[in-house]
mmCIF file of C-alpha atoms in Angstrom:
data_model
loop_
_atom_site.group_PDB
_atom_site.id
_atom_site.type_symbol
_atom_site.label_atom_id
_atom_site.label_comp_id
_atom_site.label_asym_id
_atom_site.label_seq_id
_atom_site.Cartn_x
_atom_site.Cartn_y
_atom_site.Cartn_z
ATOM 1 C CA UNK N 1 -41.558 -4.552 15.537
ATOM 2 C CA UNK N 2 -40.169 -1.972 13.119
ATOM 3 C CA UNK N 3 -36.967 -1.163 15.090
ATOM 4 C CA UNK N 4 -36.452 -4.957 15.115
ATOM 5 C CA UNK N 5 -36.920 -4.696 11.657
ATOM 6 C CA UNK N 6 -34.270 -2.131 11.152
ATOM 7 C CA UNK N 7 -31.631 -3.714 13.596
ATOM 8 C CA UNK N 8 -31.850 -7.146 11.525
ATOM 9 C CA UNK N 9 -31.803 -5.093 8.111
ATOM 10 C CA UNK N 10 -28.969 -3.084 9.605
ATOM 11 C CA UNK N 11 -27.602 -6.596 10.692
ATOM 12 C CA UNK N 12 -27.414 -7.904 7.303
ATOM 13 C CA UNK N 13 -25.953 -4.563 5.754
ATOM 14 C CA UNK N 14 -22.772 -5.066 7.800
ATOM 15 C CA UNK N 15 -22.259 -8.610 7.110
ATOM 16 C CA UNK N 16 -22.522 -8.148 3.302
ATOM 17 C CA UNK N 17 -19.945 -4.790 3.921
ATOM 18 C CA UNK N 18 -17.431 -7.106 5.028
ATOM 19 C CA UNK N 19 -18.176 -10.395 3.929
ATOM 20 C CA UNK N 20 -19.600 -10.854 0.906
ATOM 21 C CA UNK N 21 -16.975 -10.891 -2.324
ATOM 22 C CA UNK N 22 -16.758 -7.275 -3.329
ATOM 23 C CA UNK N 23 -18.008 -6.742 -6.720
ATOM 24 C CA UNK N 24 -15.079 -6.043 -9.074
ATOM 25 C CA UNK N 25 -17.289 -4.430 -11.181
ATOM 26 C CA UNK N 26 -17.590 -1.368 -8.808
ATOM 27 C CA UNK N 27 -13.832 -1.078 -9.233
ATOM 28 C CA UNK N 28 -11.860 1.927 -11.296
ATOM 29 C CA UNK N 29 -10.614 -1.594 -12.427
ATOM 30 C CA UNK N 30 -9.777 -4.660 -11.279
ATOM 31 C CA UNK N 31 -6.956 -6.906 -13.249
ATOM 32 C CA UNK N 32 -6.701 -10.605 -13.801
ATOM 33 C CA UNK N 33 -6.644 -13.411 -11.283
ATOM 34 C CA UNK N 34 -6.552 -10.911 -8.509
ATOM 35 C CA UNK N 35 -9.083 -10.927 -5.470
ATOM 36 C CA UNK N 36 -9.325 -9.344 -1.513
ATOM 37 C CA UNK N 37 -9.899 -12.031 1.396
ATOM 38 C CA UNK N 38 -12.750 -11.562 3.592
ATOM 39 C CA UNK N 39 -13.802 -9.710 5.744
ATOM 40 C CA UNK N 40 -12.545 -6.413 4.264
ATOM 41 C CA UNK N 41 -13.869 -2.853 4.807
ATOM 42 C CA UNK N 42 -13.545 -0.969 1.027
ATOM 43 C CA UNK N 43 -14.800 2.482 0.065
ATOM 44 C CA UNK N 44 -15.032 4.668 -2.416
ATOM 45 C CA UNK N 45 -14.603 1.159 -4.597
ATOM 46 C CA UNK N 46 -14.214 3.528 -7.843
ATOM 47 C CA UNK N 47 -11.664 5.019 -6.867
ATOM 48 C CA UNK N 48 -9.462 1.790 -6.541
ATOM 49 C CA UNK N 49 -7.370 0.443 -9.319
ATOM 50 C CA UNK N 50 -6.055 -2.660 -8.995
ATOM 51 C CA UNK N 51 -3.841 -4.665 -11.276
ATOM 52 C CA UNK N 52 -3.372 -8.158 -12.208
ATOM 53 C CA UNK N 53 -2.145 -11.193 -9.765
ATOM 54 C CA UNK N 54 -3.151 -9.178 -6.693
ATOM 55 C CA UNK N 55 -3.432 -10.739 -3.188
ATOM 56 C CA UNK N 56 -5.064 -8.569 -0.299
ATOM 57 C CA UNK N 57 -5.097 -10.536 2.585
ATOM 58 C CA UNK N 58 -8.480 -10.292 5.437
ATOM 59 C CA UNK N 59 -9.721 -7.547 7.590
ATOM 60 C CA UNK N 60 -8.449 -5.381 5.413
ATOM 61 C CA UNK N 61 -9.327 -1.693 5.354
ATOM 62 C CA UNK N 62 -9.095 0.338 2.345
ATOM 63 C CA UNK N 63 -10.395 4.003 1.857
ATOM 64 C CA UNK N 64 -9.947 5.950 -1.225
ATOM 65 C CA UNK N 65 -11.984 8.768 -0.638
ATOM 66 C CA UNK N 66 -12.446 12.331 -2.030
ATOM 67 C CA UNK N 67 -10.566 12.887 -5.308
ATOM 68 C CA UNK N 68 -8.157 10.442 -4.453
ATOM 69 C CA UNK N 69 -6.908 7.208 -5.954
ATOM 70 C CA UNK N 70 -5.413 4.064 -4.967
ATOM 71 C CA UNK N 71 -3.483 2.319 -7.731
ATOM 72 C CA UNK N 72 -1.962 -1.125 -7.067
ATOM 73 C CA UNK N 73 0.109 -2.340 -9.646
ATOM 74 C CA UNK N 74 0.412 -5.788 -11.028
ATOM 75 C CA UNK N 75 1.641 -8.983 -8.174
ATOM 76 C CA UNK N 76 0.891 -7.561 -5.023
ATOM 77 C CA UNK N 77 0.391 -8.829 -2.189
ATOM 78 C CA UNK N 78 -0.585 -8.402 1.848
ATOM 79 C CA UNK N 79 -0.693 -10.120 4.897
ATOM 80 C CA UNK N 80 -3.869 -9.394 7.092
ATOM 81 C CA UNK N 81 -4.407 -6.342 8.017
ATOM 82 C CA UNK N 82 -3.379 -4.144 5.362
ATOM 83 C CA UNK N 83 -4.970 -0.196 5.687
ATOM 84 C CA UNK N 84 -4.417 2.303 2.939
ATOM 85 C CA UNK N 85 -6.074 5.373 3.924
ATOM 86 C CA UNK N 86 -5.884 8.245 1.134
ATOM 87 C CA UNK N 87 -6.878 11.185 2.950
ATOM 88 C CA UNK N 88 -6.195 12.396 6.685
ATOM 89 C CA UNK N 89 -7.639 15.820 8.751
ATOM 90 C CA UNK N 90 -5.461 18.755 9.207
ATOM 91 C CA UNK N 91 -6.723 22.128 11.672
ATOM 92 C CA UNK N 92 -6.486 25.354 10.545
ATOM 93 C CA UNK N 93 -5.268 28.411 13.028
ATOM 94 C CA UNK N 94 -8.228 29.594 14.147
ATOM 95 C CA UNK N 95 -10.902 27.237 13.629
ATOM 96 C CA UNK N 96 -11.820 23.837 15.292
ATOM 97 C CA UNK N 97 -11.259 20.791 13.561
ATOM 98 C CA UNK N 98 -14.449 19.152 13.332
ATOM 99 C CA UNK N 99 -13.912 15.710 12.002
ATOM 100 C CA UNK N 100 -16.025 15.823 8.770
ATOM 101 C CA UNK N 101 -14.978 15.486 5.691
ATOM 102 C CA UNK N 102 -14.660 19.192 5.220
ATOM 103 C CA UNK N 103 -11.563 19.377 7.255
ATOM 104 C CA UNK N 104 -9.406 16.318 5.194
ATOM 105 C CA UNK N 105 -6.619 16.957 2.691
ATOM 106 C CA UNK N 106 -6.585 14.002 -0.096
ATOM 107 C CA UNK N 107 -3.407 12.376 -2.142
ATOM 108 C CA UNK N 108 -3.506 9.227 -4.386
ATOM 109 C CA UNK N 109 -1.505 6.338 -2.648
ATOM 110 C CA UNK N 110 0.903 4.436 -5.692
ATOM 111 C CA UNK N 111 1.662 0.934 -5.246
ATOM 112 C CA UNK N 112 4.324 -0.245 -7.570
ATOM 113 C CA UNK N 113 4.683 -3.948 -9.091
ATOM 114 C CA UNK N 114 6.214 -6.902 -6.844
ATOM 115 C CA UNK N 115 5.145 -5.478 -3.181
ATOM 116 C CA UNK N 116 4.680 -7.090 -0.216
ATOM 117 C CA UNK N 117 3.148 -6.475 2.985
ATOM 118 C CA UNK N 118 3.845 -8.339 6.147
ATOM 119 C CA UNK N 119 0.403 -8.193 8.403
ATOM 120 C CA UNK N 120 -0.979 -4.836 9.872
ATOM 121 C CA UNK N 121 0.927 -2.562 7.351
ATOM 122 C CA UNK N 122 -0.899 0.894 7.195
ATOM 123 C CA UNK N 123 -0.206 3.348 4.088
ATOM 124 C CA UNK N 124 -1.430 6.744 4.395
ATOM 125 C CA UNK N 125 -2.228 9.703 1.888
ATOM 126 C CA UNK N 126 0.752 10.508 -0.390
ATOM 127 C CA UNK N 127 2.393 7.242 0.044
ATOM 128 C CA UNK N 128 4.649 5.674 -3.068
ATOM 129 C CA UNK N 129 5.957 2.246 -2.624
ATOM 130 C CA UNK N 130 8.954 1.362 -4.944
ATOM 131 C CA UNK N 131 8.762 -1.711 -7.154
ATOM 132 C CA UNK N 132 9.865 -4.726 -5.378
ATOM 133 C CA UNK N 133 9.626 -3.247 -1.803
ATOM 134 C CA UNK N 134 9.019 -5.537 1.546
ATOM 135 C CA UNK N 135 7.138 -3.929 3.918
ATOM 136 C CA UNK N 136 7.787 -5.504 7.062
ATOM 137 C CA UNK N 137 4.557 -6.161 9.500
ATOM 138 C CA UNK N 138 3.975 -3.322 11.441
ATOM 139 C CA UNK N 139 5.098 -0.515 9.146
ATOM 140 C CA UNK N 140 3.580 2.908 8.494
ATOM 141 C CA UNK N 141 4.637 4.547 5.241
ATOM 142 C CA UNK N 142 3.205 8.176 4.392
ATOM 143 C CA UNK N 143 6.534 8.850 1.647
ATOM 144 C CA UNK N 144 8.073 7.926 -1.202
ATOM 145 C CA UNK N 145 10.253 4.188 -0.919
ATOM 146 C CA UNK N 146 12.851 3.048 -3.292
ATOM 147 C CA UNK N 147 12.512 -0.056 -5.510
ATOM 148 C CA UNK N 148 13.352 -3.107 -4.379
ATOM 149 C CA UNK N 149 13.712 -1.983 -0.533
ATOM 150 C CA UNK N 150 13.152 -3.323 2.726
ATOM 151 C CA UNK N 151 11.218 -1.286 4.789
ATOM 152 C CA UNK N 152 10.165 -1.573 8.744
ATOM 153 C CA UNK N 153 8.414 0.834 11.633
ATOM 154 C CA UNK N 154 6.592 3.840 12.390
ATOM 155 C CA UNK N 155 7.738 5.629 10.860
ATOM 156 C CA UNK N 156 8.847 3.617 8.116
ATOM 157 C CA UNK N 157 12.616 3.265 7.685
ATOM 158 C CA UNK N 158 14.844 1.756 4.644
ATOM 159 C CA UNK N 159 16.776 -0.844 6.600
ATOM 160 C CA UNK N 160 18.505 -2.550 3.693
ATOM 161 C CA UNK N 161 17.422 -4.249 -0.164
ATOM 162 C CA UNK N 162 16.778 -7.265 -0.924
ATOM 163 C CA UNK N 163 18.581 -7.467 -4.229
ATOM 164 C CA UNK N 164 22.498 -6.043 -4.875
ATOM 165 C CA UNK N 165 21.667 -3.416 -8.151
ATOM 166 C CA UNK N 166 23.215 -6.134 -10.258
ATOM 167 C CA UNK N 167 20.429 -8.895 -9.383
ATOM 168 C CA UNK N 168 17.914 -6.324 -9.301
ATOM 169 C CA UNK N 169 18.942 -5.407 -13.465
ATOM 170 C CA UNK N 170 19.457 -9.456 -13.925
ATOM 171 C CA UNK N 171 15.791 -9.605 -12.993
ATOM 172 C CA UNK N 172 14.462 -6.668 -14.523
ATOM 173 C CA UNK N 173 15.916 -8.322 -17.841
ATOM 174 C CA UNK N 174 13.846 -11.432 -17.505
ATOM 175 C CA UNK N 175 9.985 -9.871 -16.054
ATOM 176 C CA UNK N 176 10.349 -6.389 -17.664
ATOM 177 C CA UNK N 177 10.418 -4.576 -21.223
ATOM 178 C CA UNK N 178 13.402 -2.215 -21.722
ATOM 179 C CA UNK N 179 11.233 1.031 -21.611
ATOM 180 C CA UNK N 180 9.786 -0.151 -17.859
ATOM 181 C CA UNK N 181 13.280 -1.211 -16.473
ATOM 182 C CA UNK N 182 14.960 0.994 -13.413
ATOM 183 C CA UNK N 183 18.378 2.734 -14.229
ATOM 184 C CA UNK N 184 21.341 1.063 -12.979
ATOM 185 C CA UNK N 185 22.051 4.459 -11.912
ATOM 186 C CA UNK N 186 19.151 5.342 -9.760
ATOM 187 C CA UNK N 187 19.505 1.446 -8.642
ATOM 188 C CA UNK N 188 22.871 2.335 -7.114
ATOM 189 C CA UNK N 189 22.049 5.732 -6.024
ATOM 190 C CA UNK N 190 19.337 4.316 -3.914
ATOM 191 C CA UNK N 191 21.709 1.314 -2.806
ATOM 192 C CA UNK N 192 24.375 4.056 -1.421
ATOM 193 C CA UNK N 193 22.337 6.531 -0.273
ATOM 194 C CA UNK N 194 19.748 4.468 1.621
ATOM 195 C CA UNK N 195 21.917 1.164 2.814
ATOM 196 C CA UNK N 196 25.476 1.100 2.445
ATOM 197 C CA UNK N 197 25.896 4.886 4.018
ATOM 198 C CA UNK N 198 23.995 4.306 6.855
ATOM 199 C CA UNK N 199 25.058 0.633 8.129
ATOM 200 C CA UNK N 200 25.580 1.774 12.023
ATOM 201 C CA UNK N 201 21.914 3.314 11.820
ATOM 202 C CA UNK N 202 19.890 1.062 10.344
ATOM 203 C CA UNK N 203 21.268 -2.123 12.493
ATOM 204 C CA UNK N 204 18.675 -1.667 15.344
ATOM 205 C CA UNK N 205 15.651 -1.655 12.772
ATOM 206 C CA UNK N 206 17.073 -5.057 11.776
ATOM 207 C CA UNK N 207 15.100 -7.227 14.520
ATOM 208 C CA UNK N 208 11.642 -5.595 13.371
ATOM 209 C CA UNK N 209 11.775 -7.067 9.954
ATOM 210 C CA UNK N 210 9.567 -10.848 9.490
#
């Protein structure tokens, strides 16, 4: 009777893990209007910062374990299928890597404001997603992306922008205060370096992009 018991409390422990509303409360913070779809699989909820008009689509896995942080800036959003994993295991020369927690390295993940995820997006430790940035669905991103970018695959690859650096300051002018605007010259730095320098190699990326 008492290992029923335990399987049905064990049962219900599960289903309120990933079904019940997480309690924003538990949060480092949690902004305005902003809410995850169920089922989702969160931990470390204090560790996870989330800003204002934030969409996180289901079965969603988030771990910000350790020391580190997840922030998520204001108006993001995600398909289904979104993991952000903050932490990963490394092996040292001459010991065996055991798994626990003792053997994993930890770096905040940054989210900027205006993201997107297409479905089954993964961001691991370190990751730094530029304002604006489309992540196609599929993508793995463990770097540093520029703002305003379109980014596809595993690993992830800047395959173009979605804004020339003139629309991207035309629309900085109307959501953003001076002091929180992007250069116009990192804007075109980013535009050479990243797209119009490397045409021939980003064209077979093209056809992973939703």
């Amino acid at each position: 009777m008492s290992n029923i018991l335990y399987r049905i409390k064990k049962a219900l422990g599960i289903m309120c893990h990933y079904y019940v509303r997480p309690d924003v409360d538990k949060f480092g913070s949690f902004g305005k209007n902003s809410r995850f779809s169920r089922p989702a699989d969160i931990k470390c909820h204090e560790n996870i910062f989330i800003g204002n008009n934030c969409r996180i689509g289901p079965k969603s896995t988030i771990m910000a374990v350790g020391n580190s942080k997840l922030f998520v800036k204001d108006n993001f959003g995600s398909a289904e299928g979104l993991t952000v994993i903050t932490s990963r295991h490394v092996q040292e020369v001459g010991k065996i890597r055991t798994g626990g927690n003792e053997d994993n390295i930890y770096n905040d993940i940054v989210i900027e404001e205006e993201v997107w995820a297409g479905i089954n997006v993964t961001l691991l430790r370190g990751a730094h997603i530029g304002r604006g940035c489309i992540l196609g669905a599929g993508t793995v991103v463990h770097s540093q992306t520029p703002p305003y970018s379109i980014v596809v695959g595993n690993p992830a690859k800047v395959i173009g922008f979605h804004f020339t650096p003139d629309e991207i300051i035309e629309h900085e002018k109307i959501i953003y205060p001076e002091k929180k605007r992007i250069s116009k010259e990192e804007l075109i730095k980013n535009y050479e370096y990243y797209y119009l320098n490397r045409k021939e190699e980003i064209k077979k990326y093209s056809s992973l992009l939703i």
